[in-house]
Structure formats: structure tokens, C-alpha cells
Coordinates of C-alpha atoms and ligand atoms in Angstrom, one line a residue:
Chain A
X286 CA 74.4 84.5 145.6
X287 CA 76.0 81.5 143.5
X288 CA 73.4 79.9 140.6
X289 CA 74.0 76.1 140.3
X290 CA 73.1 76.0 136.3
X291 CA 73.1 72.1 136.7
X292 CA 70.1 71.6 137.9
X293 CA 68.7 74.3 135.2
X294 CA 69.6 71.7 132.1
X295 CA 68.0 69.5 130.4
X296 CA 68.7 66.1 131.7
X297 CA 69.1 65.1 127.9
X298 CA 71.3 67.9 126.6
X299 CA 73.2 67.6 129.6
X300 CA 73.6 63.3 128.7
X301 CA 74.3 64.8 125.5
X302 CA 78.4 62.7 124.8
X303 CA 80.8 66.6 123.7
X304 CA 81.8 66.1 120.6
X305 CA 85.2 63.1 119.6
X306 CA 85.5 66.5 116.8
X307 CA 85.5 69.4 118.8
X308 CA 87.9 68.1 121.0
X309 CA 90.6 67.2 118.6
X310 CA 89.3 70.9 117.0
X311 CA 90.4 72.6 120.4
X312 CA 93.8 71.3 120.6
X313 CA 94.7 71.7 115.9
X314 CA 93.4 75.4 115.8
X315 CA 95.5 76.8 118.3
X316 CA 98.3 76.0 116.0
X317 CA 99.8 77.3 112.4
X318 CA 100.9 76.0 109.2
X319 CA 98.7 72.8 110.6
X320 CA 98.2 70.5 106.6
X321 CA 94.3 69.4 108.1
X322 CA 93.1 65.4 106.5
X323 CA 90.6 66.8 109.5
X324 CA 87.8 68.5 107.3
X325 CA 84.8 67.8 106.0
X326 CA 84.1 69.3 103.8
X327 CA 85.0 70.6 100.0
X328 CA 88.2 72.2 99.6
X329 CA 86.5 73.4 96.9
X330 CA 84.4 77.5 96.3
X331 CA 80.3 76.8 95.6
X332 CA 80.8 77.1 91.7
X333 CA 81.0 81.3 91.1
X334 CA 77.5 81.1 88.6
X335 CA 75.6 79.1 92.0
X336 CA 77.7 82.3 94.2
X337 CA 76.4 84.8 91.2
X338 CA 72.7 84.1 91.3
X339 CA 71.9 84.3 95.5
X340 CA 74.2 87.6 94.9
X341 CA 70.9 88.9 91.8
X342 CA 68.4 87.6 94.6
X343 CA 69.4 90.3 97.2
X344 CA 70.4 93.0 95.2
X345 CA 66.8 91.7 93.4
X346 CA 65.8 92.0 97.2
X347 CA 64.3 89.2 97.2
X348 CA 63.9 89.4 101.3
X349 CA 60.8 87.7 102.3
X350 CA 59.8 84.4 103.4
X351 CA 60.0 81.6 101.3
X352 CA 56.5 78.6 101.6
X353 CA 57.4 76.7 105.2
X354 CA 58.6 73.9 102.5
X355 CA 60.6 76.2 100.1
X356 CA 60.4 77.8 97.0
X357 CA 58.7 76.0 94.5
X358 CA 61.1 76.5 92.5
X359 CA 63.1 75.1 94.4
X360 CA 60.8 71.9 94.9
X361 CA 60.2 71.5 91.4
X362 CA 63.9 71.6 90.7
X363 CA 65.0 68.8 92.7
X364 CA 62.2 66.8 92.4
X365 CA 63.7 66.5 88.0
X366 CA 67.4 66.4 89.6
X367 CA 66.0 63.1 91.7
X368 CA 64.1 62.0 88.8
X369 CA 66.5 62.6 86.4
X370 CA 70.1 61.4 89.1
X371 CA 68.4 58.2 90.3
X372 CA 64.7 57.5 89.4
X373 CA 62.9 58.8 92.0
X374 CA 60.3 60.5 92.1
X375 CA 59.2 63.0 94.1
X376 CA 56.1 65.4 94.0
X377 CA 57.7 69.1 94.7
X378 CA 53.5 70.0 95.6
X379 CA 53.9 67.8 99.3
X380 CA 56.5 66.2 99.0
X381 CA 59.9 67.7 99.3
X382 CA 61.0 70.1 101.9
X383 CA 63.5 72.3 102.0
X384 CA 65.3 72.2 104.9
X385 CA 68.9 74.1 106.9
X386 CA 71.0 71.9 105.3
X387 CA 71.0 67.6 105.9
X388 CA 71.6 68.6 110.0
X389 CA 68.2 70.2 109.8
X390 CA 66.6 66.7 107.7
X391 CA 67.6 64.6 109.8
X392 CA 66.9 66.0 112.8
X393 CA 63.0 66.7 111.3
X394 CA 62.7 63.4 110.1
X395 CA 63.6 62.1 114.1
X396 CA 61.0 64.7 115.3
X397 CA 58.6 62.7 113.0
X398 CA 58.9 59.2 113.1
X399 CA 60.2 59.3 117.4
X400 CA 58.2 58.2 120.3
X401 CA 59.4 58.2 123.7
X402 CA 61.4 55.0 124.0
X403 CA 61.8 54.1 120.3
X404 CA 65.3 52.4 118.2
X405 CA 66.5 53.4 115.9
X406 CA 69.5 51.5 114.2
X407 CA 72.9 52.9 113.5
X408 CA 74.9 51.8 111.7
X409 CA 78.9 52.5 113.9
X410 CA 81.5 54.1 112.5
X411 CA 79.1 57.1 111.9
X412 CA 78.8 60.7 111.0
X413 CA 78.8 62.5 115.2
X414 CA 75.4 63.6 114.8
X415 CA 73.3 61.0 114.4
X416 CA 73.2 59.4 118.1
X417 CA 72.5 62.5 119.1
X418 CA 69.6 63.4 117.0
X419 CA 67.8 60.2 118.0
X420 CA 67.9 60.6 121.5
X421 CA 67.0 64.3 121.4
X422 CA 63.7 63.4 119.7
X423 CA 63.0 61.8 122.2
X424 CA 64.3 58.2 121.0
X425 CA 67.2 55.6 121.7
X426 CA 70.7 55.0 119.2
X427 CA 71.1 51.3 118.8
X428 CA 74.7 50.7 117.6
X429 CA 75.5 48.6 115.2
X430 CA 79.3 48.1 114.8
X431 CA 81.0 46.9 111.4
X432 CA 84.3 46.6 110.3
X433 CA 87.0 47.0 108.6
X434 CA 87.2 42.9 107.3
X435 CA 83.8 43.6 104.7
X436 CA 84.8 47.4 104.1
X437 CA 82.4 48.7 107.0
X438 CA 80.0 47.3 105.0
X439 CA 77.0 46.2 107.4
X440 CA 75.1 43.2 106.4
X441 CA 71.2 42.4 106.6
X442 CA 71.9 39.6 109.5
X443 CA 73.8 42.0 112.1
X444 CA 70.8 44.8 111.5
X445 CA 69.2 41.7 112.8
X446 CA 70.2 40.5 115.6
X447 CA 69.5 44.2 117.5
X448 CA 66.2 44.3 116.4
X449 CA 63.4 44.5 118.7
X450 CA 60.2 45.6 118.9
X451 CA 60.7 48.7 120.1
X452 CA 63.2 49.4 117.0
X453 CA 61.5 52.0 114.4
X454 CA 63.6 52.8 111.7
X455 CA 67.4 52.0 110.4
X456 CA 69.4 55.5 109.8
X457 CA 71.8 54.6 106.3
X458 CA 75.1 56.6 105.6
X459 CA 75.8 55.8 101.8
X460 CA 78.1 57.1 101.0
X461 CA 79.8 57.1 104.6
X462 CA 81.5 59.5 106.7
X463 CA 83.6 58.2 108.1
X464 CA 84.0 55.4 105.8
X465 CA 83.5 56.3 102.6
X466 CA 81.9 53.3 101.9
X467 CA 78.7 52.8 99.7
X468 CA 77.3 50.5 98.7
X469 CA 75.8 49.0 96.0
X470 CA 71.9 48.0 94.5
X471 CA 72.1 44.0 96.2
X472 CA 74.1 44.9 99.6
X473 CA 71.4 47.5 99.7
X474 CA 67.8 44.3 98.9
X475 CA 70.1 42.6 101.2
X476 CA 69.2 45.1 103.4
X477 CA 65.7 45.8 102.4
X478 CA 64.6 42.5 103.0
X479 CA 64.5 43.1 106.8
X480 CA 63.3 46.2 106.7
X481 CA 60.0 44.9 104.9
X482 CA 60.4 42.1 107.7
X483 CA 60.4 43.5 110.7
X484 CA 57.8 46.8 108.8
X485 CA 60.5 50.2 109.3
X486 CA 61.4 52.7 108.0
X487 CA 64.8 54.4 106.9
X488 CA 66.7 57.7 106.9
X489 CA 68.8 57.5 104.4
X490 CA 71.9 60.4 104.3
X491 CA 72.5 60.6 100.8
X492 CA 74.0 63.8 101.5
X493 CA 77.4 61.9 99.5
X494 CA 75.6 60.7 96.8
X495 CA 77.2 63.1 94.3
X496 CA 81.0 61.4 95.4
X497 CA 81.1 57.8 94.2
X498 CA 83.4 56.8 92.4
X499 CA 82.8 53.2 91.3
X500 CA 80.0 52.3 90.4
X501 CA 76.4 53.9 90.2
X502 CA 75.2 55.8 93.0
X503 CA 71.9 54.5 94.5
X504 CA 69.1 55.6 96.2
X505 CA 67.0 54.2 98.4
X506 CA 64.4 54.6 98.3
X507 CA 64.6 53.2 94.5
X508 CA 64.7 49.8 95.3
X509 CA 61.7 48.1 94.9
X510 CA 58.7 48.4 98.4
X511 CA 61.2 51.0 100.1
X512 CA 60.2 53.8 98.5
X513 CA 56.5 54.3 100.3
X514 CA 59.0 53.2 103.6
X515 CA 62.3 55.9 102.7
X516 CA 62.9 59.3 103.9
X517 CA 64.7 60.4 101.9
X518 CA 67.8 63.5 103.3
X519 CA 70.3 64.5 100.3
X520 CA 71.5 68.4 100.2
X521 CA 74.1 70.9 98.5
X522 CA 76.9 70.9 100.5
X523 CA 78.5 68.3 99.3
X524 CA 78.6 67.6 96.2
X525 CA 78.0 71.3 95.1
X526 CA 80.8 72.7 97.4
X527 CA 78.3 74.5 98.7
X528 CA 78.2 73.9 103.2
X529 CA 78.4 77.0 104.3
X530 CA 74.7 77.8 102.0
X531 CA 73.1 75.3 104.9
X532 CA 71.0 74.1 102.5
X533 CA 69.5 70.8 102.0
X534 CA 66.6 68.8 101.6
X535 CA 63.6 66.6 102.9
X536 CA 62.5 64.0 100.1
X537 CA 59.4 61.4 101.4
X538 CA 56.0 60.1 101.5
X539 CA 52.9 62.7 101.4
X540 CA 52.4 61.8 105.7
X541 CA 55.6 61.8 106.5
X542 CA 55.8 64.7 104.7
X543 CA 52.6 66.7 106.0
X544 CA 54.3 65.7 110.0
X545 CA 57.8 67.4 109.1
X546 CA 56.3 71.2 107.6
X547 CA 54.2 71.6 110.9
X548 CA 57.3 71.1 112.8
X549 CA 59.4 72.1 110.0
X550 CA 56.7 75.8 110.2
X551 CA 56.7 76.4 114.2
X552 CA 60.6 75.7 115.0
X553 CA 62.2 77.6 111.5
X554 CA 59.1 78.6 108.5
X555 CA 61.8 78.5 106.3
X556 CA 65.5 78.5 104.8
X557 CA 67.3 81.5 103.8
X558 CA 65.4 82.5 100.4
X559 CA 67.9 84.1 98.6
X560 CA 70.6 81.4 98.8
X561 CA 67.3 78.6 97.7
X562 CA 67.4 81.1 95.0
X563 CA 71.4 80.2 94.3
X564 CA 70.8 76.3 94.7
X565 CA 68.1 76.4 92.2
X566 CA 70.9 77.8 89.9
X567 CA 73.0 74.8 91.2
X568 CA 70.1 72.2 90.1
X569 CA 70.2 73.9 87.1
X570 CA 73.3 74.6 86.0
X571 CA 76.0 73.7 87.8
X572 CA 76.2 69.6 87.0
X573 CA 79.4 69.5 84.7
X574 CA 81.5 71.9 87.5
X575 CA 79.6 68.9 90.2
X576 CA 81.0 66.2 87.7
X577 CA 85.1 68.1 87.3
X578 CA 84.9 68.1 90.9
X579 CA 84.3 64.5 91.5
X580 CA 86.9 63.8 89.5
X581 CA 88.9 65.5 91.5
X582 CA 87.6 63.2 94.3
X583 CA 88.3 60.0 92.6
X584 CA 92.0 61.1 91.5
X585 CA 93.0 61.9 95.3
X586 CA 91.1 59.0 96.5
X587 CA 93.4 57.1 94.2
X588 CA 96.6 58.7 95.1
X589 CA 96.2 58.2 98.9
X590 CA 94.8 55.0 99.4
X591 CA 98.1 54.0 97.6
X592 CA 99.7 56.5 99.8
X593 CA 98.5 54.9 103.4
X594 CA 98.7 51.6 101.8
X595 CA 103.0 52.2 100.9
X596 CA 103.2 54.0 104.4
X597 CA 101.5 50.9 106.2
X598 CA 98.9 52.1 107.5
X599 CA 96.4 49.3 106.0
X600 CA 93.1 51.0 104.2
X601 CA 90.2 49.2 101.2
X602 CA 89.5 51.5 99.1
X603 CA 86.6 53.1 99.7
X604 CA 83.7 53.9 97.0
X605 CA 82.4 57.4 97.5
X606 CA 82.6 60.3 99.5
X607 CA 86.3 62.5 100.8
X608 CA 86.9 60.2 103.6
X609 CA 89.5 57.5 103.8
X610 CA 89.3 54.8 107.5
X611 CA 93.2 53.6 107.3
X612 CA 93.8 51.4 110.1
X613 CA 96.7 52.5 112.6
X614 CA 97.1 49.6 114.8
X615 CA 99.7 48.3 113.5
X616 CA 101.4 52.1 115.8
X617 CA 100.1 50.1 118.9
X618 CA 98.4 53.6 120.1
X619 CA 94.7 54.5 120.2
X620 CA 93.2 56.6 117.4
X621 CA 93.5 59.4 120.4
X622 CA 97.3 59.3 120.4
X623 CA 98.2 59.2 117.2
X624 CA 95.9 61.7 116.1
X625 CA 97.7 64.3 118.8
X626 CA 100.8 62.7 118.4
X627 CA 100.8 63.1 114.2
X628 CA 99.0 66.4 115.0
X629 CA 102.2 67.8 117.3
X630 CA 105.2 65.9 115.8
X631 CA 104.2 66.4 112.4
X632 CA 101.8 69.8 112.4
X633 CA 99.1 67.2 110.1
X634 CA 95.4 66.6 111.6
X635 CA 93.2 64.1 111.1
X636 CA 90.1 63.4 113.1
X637 CA 90.2 59.6 115.2
X638 CA 88.3 57.6 114.0
X639 CA 86.9 56.5 117.7
X640 CA 85.2 60.2 117.2
X641 CA 82.7 58.1 115.0
X642 CA 81.8 55.1 118.3
X643 CA 83.6 52.5 119.4
X644 CA 83.8 50.8 116.8
X645 CA 86.4 53.3 115.4
X646 CA 89.2 52.5 117.7
X647 CA 91.6 51.6 116.2
X648 CA 91.4 53.9 113.1
X649 CA 92.3 57.3 111.6
X650 CA 89.8 59.8 109.3
X651 CA 92.2 61.2 106.2
X652 CA 89.7 63.6 104.5
X653 CA 91.4 64.0 100.6
X654 CA 88.9 67.1 100.3
X655 CA 92.4 69.1 100.1
X656 CA 95.2 69.3 97.1
X657 CA 97.0 66.6 95.9
X658 CA 99.9 68.9 96.8
X659 CA 98.7 69.4 99.6
X660 CA 97.9 65.7 100.6
X661 CA 101.4 64.6 99.1
X662 CA 103.5 66.7 101.8
X663 CA 101.4 64.9 104.6
X664 CA 101.5 61.6 103.2
X665 CA 105.4 62.3 103.4
X666 CA 105.1 63.0 106.3
X667 CA 102.4 60.9 108.3
X668 CA 105.1 58.7 107.1
X669 CA 107.7 60.5 109.0
X670 CA 105.6 59.8 111.5
X671 CA 105.3 56.4 111.1
X672 CA 109.1 55.8 111.4
X673 CA 109.4 58.3 114.8
X674 CA 107.2 55.8 115.9
X675 CA 108.7 52.4 115.1
X676 CA 112.2 53.4 115.8
X677 CA 111.4 54.6 119.8
X678 CA 109.6 50.6 119.6
X679 CA 112.7 49.8 118.9
X680 CA 114.5 52.2 121.3
X681 CA 112.2 50.3 123.9
X682 CA 112.4 47.4 123.0
X683 CA 116.3 47.4 123.9
X684 CA 115.9 48.8 127.0
X685 CA 113.9 46.2 127.3
X686 CA 116.2 43.0 126.7
Chain B
X264 CA 91.9 62.8 67.1
X265 CA 89.8 60.9 69.6
X266 CA 92.0 60.0 73.0
X267 CA 91.1 57.6 75.7
X268 CA 89.6 58.6 79.2
X269 CA 93.4 57.4 80.8
X270 CA 95.3 60.3 78.3
X271 CA 91.7 62.6 79.1
X272 CA 92.6 62.2 82.4
X273 CA 96.8 62.8 82.1
X274 CA 95.7 65.9 80.0
X275 CA 93.5 67.2 83.0
X276 CA 96.1 66.3 86.0
X277 CA 98.7 68.5 83.6
X278 CA 96.2 71.4 83.2
X279 CA 96.0 72.0 87.0
X280 CA 99.9 71.4 86.7
X281 CA 102.0 70.9 84.8
X282 CA 105.1 70.3 87.3
X283 CA 103.7 67.1 89.0
X284 CA 105.5 64.5 88.6
X285 CA 104.7 60.7 86.5
X286 CA 104.7 59.2 90.2
X287 CA 102.3 61.2 91.3
X288 CA 99.7 61.2 88.1
X289 CA 100.8 57.3 88.3
X290 CA 98.6 56.9 91.7
X291 CA 96.4 59.2 91.2
X292 CA 95.0 56.7 88.0
X293 CA 96.6 54.1 89.1
X294 CA 98.4 53.1 86.5
X295 CA 102.0 52.6 85.7
X296 CA 104.6 54.9 85.5
X297 CA 105.9 53.7 82.6
X298 CA 102.9 53.6 81.1
X299 CA 102.5 57.3 82.6
X300 CA 105.6 58.2 80.7
X301 CA 104.8 56.6 77.2
X302 CA 101.7 58.3 77.1
X303 CA 103.0 62.0 77.8
X304 CA 105.5 61.0 75.4
X305 CA 102.4 60.1 72.7
X306 CA 100.9 62.8 74.4
X307 CA 103.9 65.5 73.4
X308 CA 104.2 63.8 70.1
X309 CA 101.2 64.5 68.8
X310 CA 100.9 67.9 69.4
X311 CA 98.4 68.3 72.0
X312 CA 100.8 68.7 74.9
X313 CA 102.6 71.4 73.3
X314 CA 104.8 73.0 75.9
X315 CA 104.9 74.2 79.2
X316 CA 105.0 77.6 80.3
X317 CA 105.5 79.3 82.9
X318 CA 103.5 82.4 84.3
X319 CA 105.6 84.3 86.0
X320 CA 104.3 88.3 86.9
X321 CA 107.5 90.1 85.9
X322 CA 106.0 93.3 86.9
X323 CA 106.8 91.8 90.7
X324 CA 110.0 91.7 89.8
X325 CA 112.9 95.2 90.0
X326 CA 114.0 96.0 86.8
X327 CA 112.3 93.8 84.2
X328 CA 108.6 95.2 84.4
X329 CA 107.5 94.9 80.9
X330 CA 104.8 96.1 78.9
X331 CA 101.7 93.7 76.8
X332 CA 99.9 95.4 74.0
X333 CA 97.8 93.7 71.6
X334 CA 97.9 95.1 68.1
X335 CA 94.8 94.0 65.7
X336 CA 96.4 94.6 62.0
X337 CA 94.8 94.3 59.2
X338 CA 96.1 92.8 56.1
X339 CA 95.3 92.3 51.8
X340 CA 96.6 89.2 51.5
X341 CA 97.9 88.9 47.8
X342 CA 98.0 86.2 45.1
X343 CA 100.0 83.9 46.7
X344 CA 100.5 85.0 49.6
X345 CA 98.3 84.2 52.0
X346 CA 97.4 84.8 55.6
X347 CA 100.1 82.1 57.0
X348 CA 102.5 83.8 55.1
X349 CA 101.9 87.2 56.3
X350 CA 102.1 85.7 59.7
X351 CA 105.0 83.8 59.7
X352 CA 106.4 87.0 58.5
X353 CA 105.5 88.4 61.7
X354 CA 105.2 85.4 64.2
X355 CA 109.2 85.1 63.6
X356 CA 110.1 88.7 65.7
X357 CA 111.1 87.3 69.2
X358 CA 109.1 90.1 70.6
X359 CA 106.2 88.8 69.8
X360 CA 104.3 86.8 71.6
X361 CA 101.7 85.5 70.5
X362 CA 99.4 85.2 67.3
X363 CA 96.2 85.1 66.3
X364 CA 94.6 84.5 63.1
X365 CA 91.2 86.8 64.3
X366 CA 87.4 86.8 62.2
X367 CA 85.7 90.1 63.1
X368 CA 86.8 93.8 62.1
X369 CA 90.8 93.5 62.2
X370 CA 92.6 89.9 60.2
X371 CA 95.2 89.1 63.4
X372 CA 96.0 89.8 66.5
X373 CA 99.4 90.2 67.7
X374 CA 100.6 90.0 71.2
X375 CA 104.7 92.6 71.8
X376 CA 105.9 92.9 75.5
X377 CA 108.8 95.7 75.4
X378 CA 110.8 97.2 78.8
X379 CA 108.6 100.8 77.2
X380 CA 106.0 102.3 75.4
X381 CA 108.8 102.9 72.6
X382 CA 109.9 100.3 73.3
X383 CA 106.9 98.8 71.7
X384 CA 106.1 101.9 69.4
X385 CA 109.5 101.7 68.0
X386 CA 108.8 97.8 67.0
X387 CA 104.9 98.5 65.6
X388 CA 106.6 101.6 63.3
X389 CA 109.7 100.5 62.1
X390 CA 108.9 96.0 61.8
X391 CA 105.5 95.3 62.0
X392 CA 104.1 98.6 59.5
X393 CA 106.0 99.2 57.2
X394 CA 105.9 94.3 55.8
X395 CA 104.1 94.6 52.3
X396 CA 100.6 93.6 53.1
X397 CA 100.3 95.6 56.3
X398 CA 97.0 97.3 55.4
X399 CA 96.5 99.3 58.9
X400 CA 97.7 98.9 62.9
X401 CA 95.5 100.0 66.1
X402 CA 97.4 99.0 69.1
X403 CA 96.9 98.4 72.8
X404 CA 98.6 98.7 75.5
X405 CA 97.6 96.2 78.9
X406 CA 97.1 98.5 81.8
X407 CA 96.5 96.0 83.9
X408 CA 96.3 91.6 83.8
X409 CA 93.1 90.6 86.1
X410 CA 92.8 86.9 84.2
X411 CA 95.7 85.1 82.3
X412 CA 95.1 81.7 80.1
X413 CA 92.9 80.4 83.1
X414 CA 95.3 81.8 86.6
X415 CA 93.9 84.2 88.3
X416 CA 96.5 86.6 88.8
X417 CA 96.2 87.7 92.7
X418 CA 93.3 86.0 93.0
X419 CA 92.6 85.8 96.5
X420 CA 89.8 82.5 96.6
X421 CA 93.0 80.0 96.7
X422 CA 92.4 81.1 100.1
X423 CA 91.8 78.0 102.1
X424 CA 88.7 79.2 104.7
X425 CA 87.8 76.0 106.5
X426 CA 87.9 74.9 110.1
X427 CA 91.3 73.1 110.7
X428 CA 88.8 70.1 111.7
X429 CA 85.2 69.5 111.1
X430 CA 82.5 66.3 111.0
Ligands
PLP763 C1 77.3 61.7 106.5 C2 76.3 63.3 106.6 N1 75.6 63.3 106.9 C3 75.1 64.9 107.2 C4 76.4 65.8 107.2 C5 76.1 66.9 107.8 O1 75.2 68.5 105.9 P1 75.0 69.1 105.9 O2 76.0 70.6 105.8 O3 73.9 69.5 104.5 O4 73.9 69.9 107.2 C6 77.0 65.4 106.6 C7 78.4 66.7 106.7 O5 79.6 66.4 107.6 C8 77.7 64.3 106.5 O6 78.7 63.8 106.5

């Protein structure tokens, strides 16, 4: 007898949209010699001193559970770090949780605050997981679309327009994946007034905080009156080049943290112990290396933004992260057609913008977490691809005549 | 000497790869190409950029294998003949790849490259040891190069282990 598994599966789970990135990955992974601007993680390897401390922890036999919220010593370092870098004060004992990546911090935040039917505003284009995480927690993701006209910055008016009595929180991500857009203090302050007026919470995804180039990074929790309303999400993946370690952290008012710790102890217990030991070293002794990587990304950003604009793929200069989000509308193709053609014809992988929400249609995400040499080759290939598209178009016009 | 941020950034780029084009540097630092040229010229004239060596692993090439020795040299500087004069007598020899004045139990550290051990031994006994004021030499043959000038030889960390596309 054949089993109809569909009837067993959760409707919520089945209803989740498959990630647009996954589809593209499956295609790119079958090809050789691809130059990839499609990678959402640093091309640097974790600094050696951090790796060494994790190795030492293993040698010493640090293989038992830690406290649910993580090693107190690490939480202490996180507390120092948040205060020193962003001027926000969190108590290590009861306001910080070490999680399995920022991904899990986001999951915990939503599980802790969402009742069935609560609405969470998601500013798009957005990181692919957001809407799914809200849905899985029983909430309803409400999409707020931004546009290239103002560099994909969300305005208080756009937010206010979609707020209903069911709105519980806004998910902010600055610097943003996929647009690289950074919101400065004034822009965050303007959003804060809407948050206060409508009595909302903000889940602030600050995973790219270390990778900010033109102006100083501002944490949403540092905006006046927002500390009490902010669930701050950050981690080691991007700035410290530690994606595979799966370590992130949450900081929030104590009452929220209490509930999140409760959930965490049932779902996960704690983050891997020996890796937490490495993370202590990351916060203590790696600022020089982090700065060096930041400088490197900054130079690549300048290079790639100019190259793309020269090729005719218009893009704004993003203030942070390691992504640029150029318009491909000139090509007359959809984002997916453009990206597929580019991969097939020139073996350059980028991510179609619509993978990050409908407002990403007409754009592609190019990651510059790649060496300058690689970026240079990729830019030459993209230029060649654009020329070939123009030629086909001309030929088609001729035939039509 | 104090350098500007622009100059420091140019050095950082060249330190990673001296083959990079002026156009690329200009784009990375949001400068004009002319400006990049001018600053590099200036850094070269001031001998801040001393040269652009290429790191070649000769041992990979048949018939070109080389042997390297590092020699600790003790000297007794005489009145009127300081370390600099003795050093010059040594660094003039083309066999000498590098020469440093050191603190500690010896004075000069000499790096010699040769085709065979005999060649190096001959150089030490015939040329180095016979220089006036050289008191003693200790020769260390290099067995394997792991890292040179910040570059890991045959390292495998350059390999990109990431998935081609990720969120
Ligand atoms: C905006 C954003 N938030 C969160 C994450 C997840 O980070 P982590 O590796 O810490 O789970 C990513 C990773 O791509 C991201 O881009």
C-alpha cells in the first residue's frame, strides 16, 4: 500500500515557499569553473587565534553542556562588546543568550512574542528566512516594499501605512541582505517614533553591524526609548568570518529573555561548548583582523559598484554588508532569466533579486565576498553578457523590420 | 614619516598583490588613476616601496633546484670599520640573498642561495670566513620552506570551500 505522505505533513510546513536561492543553487552546483558572486558568507577563513582556542577547548575536553544561555564568560564578553562598540548595555546574567547562529536568535524572538495571527512587518527585499520564521511561529508576515529610488530605505510613512491592530513587531535589518542598505541614526529615529506611537516591538537583525563603511553603525537599541522595545540579534558569522561555527546571540529586556531561555532549554539546550570558547577569543583579541577584513570589503565594494555602473547595471552605493543590488531592467529580462542566462553563458553565479521578495524583481544580488581578481573576471564576463544581450536584441529588431 | 590614509590603502593593496593595475587600485579607493600613479611614484622615490619581488618556488622546476643556507656571522668591528663596512663587503656578493644586523649571540645573519651544498660550503670557507674582522660562522641549511614573507608555501587555505550560492 502506498502512503500519501501529504496527509501527514503539517499544512504550515507545506505552505512555506521554497527558497528561490535553493533552486538556483541546485543549478549552479552542477557546473564547473563557476565564478560565484552568489555567496552570502565571507571568503575569509576564521582568524587563526579563534580557531586555535576552539581546538584547545577540545583538547582540554570541554565537551559538556553549558548553561542554556551560554557560557557566562562569553556572555560577559558579548556584554562588553555591545557596550564598547554600540553603546548599549545588557547584563550578562539575564539579558543575553548565545544561540546557534543569528538564525536561531530570530527564531527564538518570534516564538517568544508571536500569538497566532499576529502581524510582523518585513521590509523587502529581505533575507530569505524572515517570512518563513514568522509563519512557523504562527504569525503573519506583512511585506513592506522598498524601492531603488531612495536606495531601498524604508520610510516611517511606508511602515505606518500597513500597521493594523494586529501588528506586533517590525523586523529591521541594517545593513541589509540583499541590498546592503544601511539606515543611519536619523532614519532609525524616524522609524522609532512610529514604533512608539503604535506600541510595537522591533526585532533588529544587526548581523552585518561590523561591515559598515561610510558612517558609523547605529544599533536600534541605542535610539532613545527603543532599548525597552528592541530584541537585538547579532552574531559571529559575518564580521568575524565564522559562518560555519553557527554562533549568534540575542540581547533584550530581561522579561523577554526569560521566556526565550525557557524555549531554548527545551529546543536546543545550549550552543556547542568548544565553539563558545573560540567565540570568547573572537571578542577578546580579533578586532584588528575584523577591521582588516572590513577594509578589504570596503575596497571591493568601491570597485564593484563602479564596475557595475560602467557596464550599465545601475546600482546605488550600499553602506554595509557585502552585497550590491544592481538593476537589470535595462536587459529587458526578468531577474531569473538574467541570472540563468549569465550562469549558462558566462558561468557567473548571482542571485535573482526576486528570491528576496517581489520588490527585488528587476535586480540581482552580487556578493563581493570574493577576491578582487575574481570580481574583476566576473565583471568582464558580465560586460560580455550584456553585449551579447544587446546584439540579440538588435538582431531581433532587424528581423522585425 | 607619516602617510595619508590613501597612501596606506595603496600599500595595503600592493602588499597583497603587486600585480594589480593602477586602474583597479583607483576603483578600489575611489581615486583617479593619475592620482594613484603619482602616489606610487612618490612612495617608490621615498623608498617606502623598495621593490616588487616575485616569490618563485625554484625547487618545483627541474634543473633549477636551489639550496638555501642561513649563516650566523660573528664579527669584531675595528676602529674606523663599523658594522656597515663589513656588511657591505658581504652583501656585494651576488650569492647573498639577504643580510641583517642582529641583536643577540651573533651579529650578522646572511642568507645564501646555491645549487649544491658544496657551492655554499665553498662560499663560506673561501669568501665569508676570510673577510677581515669575521670571527666565526655557523651555517644552517634550510630543509623546507613553509612560509616566506607572509606567504604560506603550499598552504591549502586558499581553497574556496563555500557552496556556490547561499542566502
Ligand atoms: C540578514 C541576515 N540575518 C541572519 C543571517 C543568519 O546568520 P547566522 O549564520 O548567524 O545564522 C544571515 C545570513 O546570511 C543574514 O544575511
